[in-house]
PDB file of C-alpha atoms in Angstrom:
ATOM      1  CA  PRO A  64      73.543  47.781  86.139  1.00 84.00           C
ATOM      2  CA  GLY A  65      76.476  47.356  83.812  1.00 84.00           C
ATOM      3  CA  LEU A  66      78.955  48.198  86.575  1.00 84.00           C
ATOM      4  CA  ARG A  67      77.995  44.965  88.363  1.00 86.00           C
ATOM      5  CA  LEU A  68      78.451  42.858  85.230  1.00 88.00           C
ATOM      6  CA  GLU A  69      81.790  44.541  84.658  1.00 89.00           C
ATOM      7  CA  MET A  70      83.197  42.816  87.735  1.00 89.00           C
ATOM      8  CA  LEU A  71      82.170  39.391  86.436  1.00 90.00           C
ATOM      9  CA  ALA A  72      83.749  40.014  83.034  1.00 90.00           C
ATOM     10  CA  ARG A  73      87.063  41.173  84.499  1.00 90.00           C
ATOM     11  CA  LYS A  74      87.313  38.666  87.369  1.00 91.00           C
ATOM     12  CA  PRO A  75      89.512  36.128  85.525  1.00 87.00           C
ATOM     13  CA  LEU A  76      92.022  38.821  84.529  1.00 89.00           C
ATOM     14  CA  TRP A  77      91.932  40.597  87.883  1.00 91.00           C
ATOM     15  CA  GLY A  78      92.734  37.259  89.558  1.00 91.00           C
ATOM     16  CA  ASP A  79      96.062  37.291  87.685  1.00 90.00           C
ATOM     17  CA  GLY A  80      96.714  41.021  88.191  1.00 92.00           C
ATOM     18  CA  MET A  81      95.698  42.000  84.643  1.00 90.00           C
ATOM     19  CA  ASN A  82      93.079  44.334  83.192  1.00 90.00           C
ATOM     20  CA  TYR A  83      91.918  45.833  79.906  1.00 89.00           C
ATOM     21  CA  LEU A  84      91.624  49.565  79.497  1.00 87.00           C
ATOM     22  CA  HIS A  85      88.255  49.790  77.730  1.00 87.00           C
ATOM     23  CA  GLY A  86      84.656  49.089  78.611  1.00 86.00           C
ATOM     24  CA  THR A  87      83.299  45.576  78.349  1.00 90.00           C
ATOM     25  CA  GLY A  88      80.218  46.462  76.353  1.00 89.00           C
ATOM     26  CA  HIS A  89      77.764  49.087  75.222  1.00 88.00           C
ATOM     27  CA  GLY A  90      74.302  49.385  73.803  1.00 86.00           C
ATOM     28  CA  ILE A  91      73.690  48.982  70.080  1.00 87.00           C
ATOM     29  CA  GLY A  92      70.530  49.691  68.218  1.00 76.00           C
ATOM     30  CA  ALA A  93      68.234  52.397  66.984  1.00 67.00           C
ATOM     31  CA  TYR A  94      70.676  55.088  65.915  1.00 69.00           C
ATOM     32  CA  LEU A  95      73.722  52.888  65.312  1.00 69.00           C
ATOM     33  CA  ASN A  96      76.006  55.030  67.449  1.00 72.00           C
ATOM     34  CA  VAL A  97      79.274  53.379  68.408  1.00 70.00           C
ATOM     35  CA  HIS A  98      78.405  53.536  72.111  1.00 75.00           C
ATOM     36  CA  GLU A  99      74.643  53.868  72.211  1.00 78.00           C
ATOM     37  CA  GLY A 100      72.954  54.136  75.583  1.00 77.00           C
ATOM     38  CA  PRO A 101      71.059  54.253  77.681  1.00 82.00           C
ATOM     39  CA  PHE A 102      73.417  51.789  79.379  1.00 85.00           C
ATOM     40  CA  GLY A 103      76.872  50.333  79.181  1.00 85.00           C
ATOM     41  CA  ILE A 104      78.979  47.644  80.798  1.00 88.00           C
ATOM     42  CA  GLY A 105      82.123  49.314  82.006  1.00 84.00           C
ATOM     43  CA  GLY A 106      83.893  51.289  84.664  1.00 83.00           C
ATOM     44  CA  GLY A 107      86.252  48.490  85.661  1.00 81.00           C
ATOM     45  CA  SER A 108      89.279  50.206  84.177  1.00 83.00           C
ATOM     46  CA  SER A 109      88.461  53.542  85.808  1.00 83.00           C
ATOM     47  CA  HIS A 110      89.301  54.741  89.296  1.00 84.00           C
ATOM     48  CA  ALA A 111      86.158  54.937  91.447  1.00 83.00           C
ATOM     49  CA  GLU A 112      86.698  58.684  91.905  1.00 88.00           C
ATOM     50  CA  ARG A 113      86.338  59.207  88.164  1.00 87.00           C
ATOM     51  CA  ILE A 114      82.945  57.459  88.151  1.00 85.00           C
ATOM     52  CA  VAL A 115      81.755  59.329  91.262  1.00 86.00           C
ATOM     53  CA  ASN A 116      82.646  62.663  89.611  1.00 89.00           C
ATOM     54  CA  SER A 117      81.106  61.883  86.205  1.00 87.00           C
ATOM     55  CA  VAL A 118      77.339  62.167  85.794  1.00 88.00           C
ATOM     56  CA  ARG A 119      77.624  60.603  82.313  1.00 84.00           C
ATOM     57  CA  MET A 120      79.515  57.540  83.614  1.00 83.00           C
ATOM     58  CA  GLN A 121      77.024  57.119  86.458  1.00 83.00           C
ATOM     59  CA  GLN A 122      74.081  57.275  84.062  1.00 82.00           C
ATOM     60  CA  PHE A 123      75.743  54.913  81.598  1.00 82.00           C
ATOM     61  CA  TYR A 124      77.086  52.267  84.019  1.00 85.00           C
ATOM     62  CA  LEU A 125      74.299  52.371  86.622  1.00 86.00           C
ATOM     63  CA  ALA A 126      71.357  52.270  84.179  1.00 87.00           C
ATOM     64  CA  PRO A 127      69.200  49.157  84.466  1.00 89.00           C
ATOM     65  CA  LEU A 128      69.510  46.445  81.860  1.00 89.00           C
ATOM     66  CA  GLU A 129      66.135  45.435  80.459  1.00 91.00           C
ATOM     67  CA  GLU A 130      64.734  42.651  78.311  1.00 94.00           C
ATOM     68  CA  GLY A 131      65.028  43.438  74.611  1.00 92.00           C
ATOM     69  CA  MET A 132      68.142  45.620  74.870  1.00 90.00           C
ATOM     70  CA  TYR A 133      70.958  44.833  72.434  1.00 91.00           C
ATOM     71  CA  LEU A 134      74.561  45.218  73.495  1.00 90.00           C
ATOM     72  CA  SER A 135      78.115  44.349  72.627  1.00 90.00           C
ATOM     73  CA  ASP A 136      80.296  42.055  74.729  1.00 92.00           C
ATOM     74  CA  GLU A 137      83.970  42.744  74.085  1.00 90.00           C
ATOM     75  CA  PRO A 138      86.419  41.767  76.805  1.00 90.00           C
ATOM     76  CA  GLY A 139      90.085  41.630  75.870  1.00 89.00           C
ATOM     77  CA  PHE A 140      93.658  41.945  76.990  1.00 90.00           C
ATOM     78  CA  TYR A 141      96.603  43.805  75.512  1.00 89.00           C
ATOM     79  CA  LEU A 142     100.223  43.471  76.548  1.00 89.00           C
ATOM     80  CA  ASP A 143     102.059  46.539  75.243  1.00 89.00           C
ATOM     81  CA  GLY A 144     104.509  45.663  72.499  1.00 92.00           C
ATOM     82  CA  LYS A 145     103.645  41.943  72.654  1.00 91.00           C
ATOM     83  CA  PHE A 146     100.087  41.008  71.665  1.00 88.00           C
ATOM     84  CA  GLY A 147      96.424  41.740  72.081  1.00 86.00           C
ATOM     85  CA  VAL A 148      93.197  39.787  71.960  1.00 86.00           C
ATOM     86  CA  ARG A 149      89.615  40.995  71.987  1.00 87.00           C
ATOM     87  CA  LEU A 150      86.534  38.793  71.770  1.00 85.00           C
ATOM     88  CA  GLU A 151      83.535  40.669  70.402  1.00 88.00           C
ATOM     89  CA  SER A 152      79.978  39.429  70.225  1.00 90.00           C
ATOM     90  CA  ASP A 153      76.561  41.012  69.996  1.00 91.00           C
ATOM     91  CA  LEU A 154      73.929  39.982  72.530  1.00 92.00           C
ATOM     92  CA  VAL A 155      70.281  40.604  73.307  1.00 94.00           C
ATOM     93  CA  ILE A 156      68.877  40.546  76.835  1.00 94.00           C
ATOM     94  CA  VAL A 157      66.133  37.925  77.196  1.00 96.00           C
ATOM     95  CA  SER A 158      64.025  36.467  79.979  1.00 94.00           C
ATOM     96  CA  ALA A 159      65.860  33.670  81.779  1.00 93.00           C
ATOM     97  CA  GLU A 160      64.337  30.300  82.550  1.00 89.00           C
ATOM     98  CA  THR A 161      65.076  29.572  86.205  1.00 89.00           C
ATOM     99  CA  ARG A 162      64.275  26.706  88.516  1.00 88.00           C
ATOM    100  CA  PHE A 163      62.554  29.062  90.952  1.00 86.00           C
ATOM    101  CA  ASP A 164      60.728  32.351  90.432  1.00 81.00           C
ATOM    102  CA  TRP A 165      61.618  34.189  93.619  1.00 83.00           C
ATOM    103  CA  GLY A 166      61.184  37.917  94.040  1.00 79.00           C
ATOM    104  CA  ALA A 167      59.457  40.646  92.106  1.00 77.00           C
ATOM    105  CA  ARG A 168      62.157  41.279  89.499  1.00 80.00           C
ATOM    106  CA  PRO A 169      62.427  39.104  86.407  1.00 84.00           C
ATOM    107  CA  TYR A 170      65.583  37.098  85.860  1.00 91.00           C
ATOM    108  CA  LEU A 171      67.414  37.936  82.660  1.00 93.00           C
ATOM    109  CA  CYS A 172      70.213  36.433  80.609  1.00 93.00           C
ATOM    110  CA  PHE A 173      71.992  37.048  77.335  1.00 94.00           C
ATOM    111  CA  ALA A 174      71.376  35.389  73.980  1.00 93.00           C
ATOM    112  CA  TYR A 175      74.043  35.588  71.285  1.00 91.00           C
ATOM    113  CA  THR A 176      73.017  37.233  68.032  1.00 92.00           C
ATOM    114  CA  THR A 177      76.391  36.482  66.411  1.00 88.00           C
ATOM    115  CA  PRO A 178      76.721  32.683  66.174  1.00 91.00           C
ATOM    116  CA  VAL A 179      80.332  32.618  64.997  1.00 92.00           C
ATOM    117  CA  PRO A 180      82.638  29.900  66.373  1.00 94.00           C
ATOM    118  CA  PHE A 181      85.952  30.799  67.960  1.00 92.00           C
ATOM    119  CA  CYS A 182      89.021  30.152  65.812  1.00 90.00           C
ATOM    120  CA  ARG A 183      90.360  26.849  67.139  1.00 88.00           C
ATOM    121  CA  GLU A 184      93.941  27.686  66.197  1.00 88.00           C
ATOM    122  CA  LEU A 185      93.856  30.628  68.606  1.00 87.00           C
ATOM    123  CA  VAL A 186      92.538  28.681  71.614  1.00 89.00           C
ATOM    124  CA  ASP A 187      95.244  27.639  74.072  1.00 88.00           C
ATOM    125  CA  MET A 188      93.720  24.670  75.889  1.00 89.00           C
ATOM    126  CA  SER A 189      96.343  24.858  78.657  1.00 90.00           C
ATOM    127  CA  LEU A 190      94.804  28.158  79.811  1.00 86.00           C
ATOM    128  CA  LEU A 191      91.213  26.888  80.031  1.00 88.00           C
ATOM    129  CA  SER A 192      89.437  25.261  82.948  1.00 89.00           C
ATOM    130  CA  PRO A 193      87.133  22.286  82.276  1.00 93.00           C
ATOM    131  CA  THR A 194      84.163  24.625  82.827  1.00 92.00           C
ATOM    132  CA  GLU A 195      85.473  27.036  80.184  1.00 90.00           C
ATOM    133  CA  VAL A 196      86.045  24.193  77.705  1.00 94.00           C
ATOM    134  CA  ARG A 197      82.454  22.991  78.268  1.00 94.00           C
ATOM    135  CA  TRP A 198      81.170  26.544  77.752  1.00 92.00           C
ATOM    136  CA  ILE A 199      83.025  26.876  74.434  1.00 94.00           C
ATOM    137  CA  ASP A 200      81.875  23.420  73.323  1.00 96.00           C
ATOM    138  CA  ASN A 201      78.242  24.288  74.185  1.00 95.00           C
ATOM    139  CA  PHE A 202      78.562  27.624  72.373  1.00 94.00           C
ATOM    140  CA  HIS A 203      80.012  25.848  69.329  1.00 95.00           C
ATOM    141  CA  ALA A 204      77.159  23.305  69.378  1.00 96.00           C
ATOM    142  CA  GLU A 205      74.664  26.188  69.326  1.00 95.00           C
ATOM    143  CA  CYS A 206      76.599  27.853  66.479  1.00 95.00           C
ATOM    144  CA  ARG A 207      76.477  24.584  64.528  1.00 96.00           C
ATOM    145  CA  ASN A 208      72.740  24.249  65.087  1.00 95.00           C
ATOM    146  CA  VAL A 209      71.917  27.836  64.059  1.00 94.00           C
ATOM    147  CA  LEU A 210      74.297  28.005  61.099  1.00 94.00           C
ATOM    148  CA  THR A 211      73.446  24.646  59.527  1.00 92.00           C
ATOM    149  CA  LYS A 212      69.702  25.406  59.763  1.00 91.00           C
ATOM    150  CA  GLU A 213      70.310  28.755  58.060  1.00 89.00           C
ATOM    151  CA  LEU A 214      72.475  27.189  55.343  1.00 87.00           C
ATOM    152  CA  PHE A 215      69.816  24.566  54.562  1.00 83.00           C
ATOM    153  CA  ALA A 216      67.146  27.296  54.503  1.00 83.00           C
ATOM    154  CA  GLN A 217      69.218  29.364  52.069  1.00 79.00           C
ATOM    155  CA  ALA A 218      69.746  26.310  49.868  1.00 75.00           C
ATOM    156  CA  ALA A 219      65.997  25.663  49.804  1.00 75.00           C
ATOM    157  CA  ARG A 220      65.274  29.290  48.831  1.00 73.00           C
ATOM    158  CA  ALA A 221      67.914  29.221  46.110  1.00 68.00           C
ATOM    159  CA  ALA A 222      66.775  25.937  44.570  1.00 66.00           C
ATOM    160  CA  GLY A 223      66.532  26.456  40.832  1.00 62.00           C
ATOM    161  CA  ASP A 224      69.097  29.303  40.708  1.00 59.00           C
ATOM    162  CA  SER A 225      72.181  27.508  39.371  1.00 57.00           C
ATOM    163  CA  GLU A 226      71.358  24.618  41.689  1.00 59.00           C
ATOM    164  CA  ALA A 227      74.685  22.821  41.218  1.00 55.00           C
ATOM    165  CA  ALA A 228      76.750  25.869  42.285  1.00 58.00           C
ATOM    166  CA  GLN A 229      74.446  26.508  45.258  1.00 64.00           C
ATOM    167  CA  SER A 230      74.698  22.879  46.294  1.00 74.00           C
ATOM    168  CA  GLU A 231      78.513  22.977  46.269  1.00 79.00           C
ATOM    169  CA  ASP A 232      78.577  26.254  48.208  1.00 82.00           C
ATOM    170  CA  VAL A 233      76.206  24.881  50.854  1.00 84.00           C
ATOM    171  CA  LYS A 234      78.122  21.614  51.101  1.00 85.00           C
ATOM    172  CA  ARG A 235      81.448  23.425  51.519  1.00 90.00           C
ATOM    173  CA  SER A 236      79.947  25.823  54.064  1.00 91.00           C
ATOM    174  CA  ILE A 237      78.394  23.039  56.135  1.00 90.00           C
ATOM    175  CA  GLU A 238      81.669  21.117  56.129  1.00 92.00           C
ATOM    176  CA  TRP A 239      83.439  24.229  57.426  1.00 94.00           C
ATOM    177  CA  VAL A 240      80.807  24.788  60.156  1.00 94.00           C
ATOM    178  CA  ILE A 241      81.027  21.169  61.313  1.00 94.00           C
ATOM    179  CA  LYS A 242      84.830  21.284  61.473  1.00 94.00           C
ATOM    180  CA  ALA A 243      84.898  24.703  63.205  1.00 95.00           C
ATOM    181  CA  THR A 244      82.393  23.610  65.864  1.00 95.00           C
ATOM    182  CA  GLU A 245      83.840  20.219  66.817  1.00 94.00           C
ATOM    183  CA  PRO A 246      84.360  19.812  70.570  1.00 94.00           C
ATOM    184  CA  LEU A 247      87.702  21.234  71.694  1.00 91.00           C
ATOM    185  CA  CYS A 248      88.617  18.077  73.543  1.00 77.00           C
ATOM    186  CA  ALA A 249      86.780  14.758  73.329  1.00 55.00           C
ATOM    187  CA  ALA A 250      87.828  14.003  76.916  1.00 42.00           C
ATOM    188  CA  THR A 251      85.653  16.857  78.193  1.00 45.00           C
ATOM    189  CA  HIS A 252      82.556  15.014  76.990  1.00 46.00           C
ATOM    190  CA  MET A 253      83.258  11.800  78.870  1.00 42.00           C
ATOM    191  CA  GLY A 254      81.740  11.138  82.265  1.00 40.00           C
TER     192      GLY A 254
END
């Protein structure tokens, strides 16, 4: 259920006595509602009594997550009168590859459907653990892989349609992708 994932998403902020006052994610799909069910990832900013007394919140946050469901992932933090940050991505739930296959339930994980690198100028390295830096670097490597393949495929499809202009656009785009997805810190890749 989304209520369990909510704790994982908020853990880093809760450890420093912070929180965000919105849900972490919601379903997206067939009818393109802003918060499409049948599930959601949230409840962490609500008092437990509110969830206990709300049938809608119970249905939304306790619904099972199943393979093939699409959802948003949008944790954030806002400091009134100072700043705010919100990281939004779209995900799909897929079968997870695990070392062991224990139990009757399948293991699931998320796959990003929005391969967009984080803006490097907005990343404060002093706030990241080595594990978080590796995660961002791995995510950026996947973004680079997906985006460059797509750019080359588009160039191949467009061959013949003002080929010179297409070639310059693809070249410029690939240069941007490579620069935007460089490892955050070369030292994290040593040893």
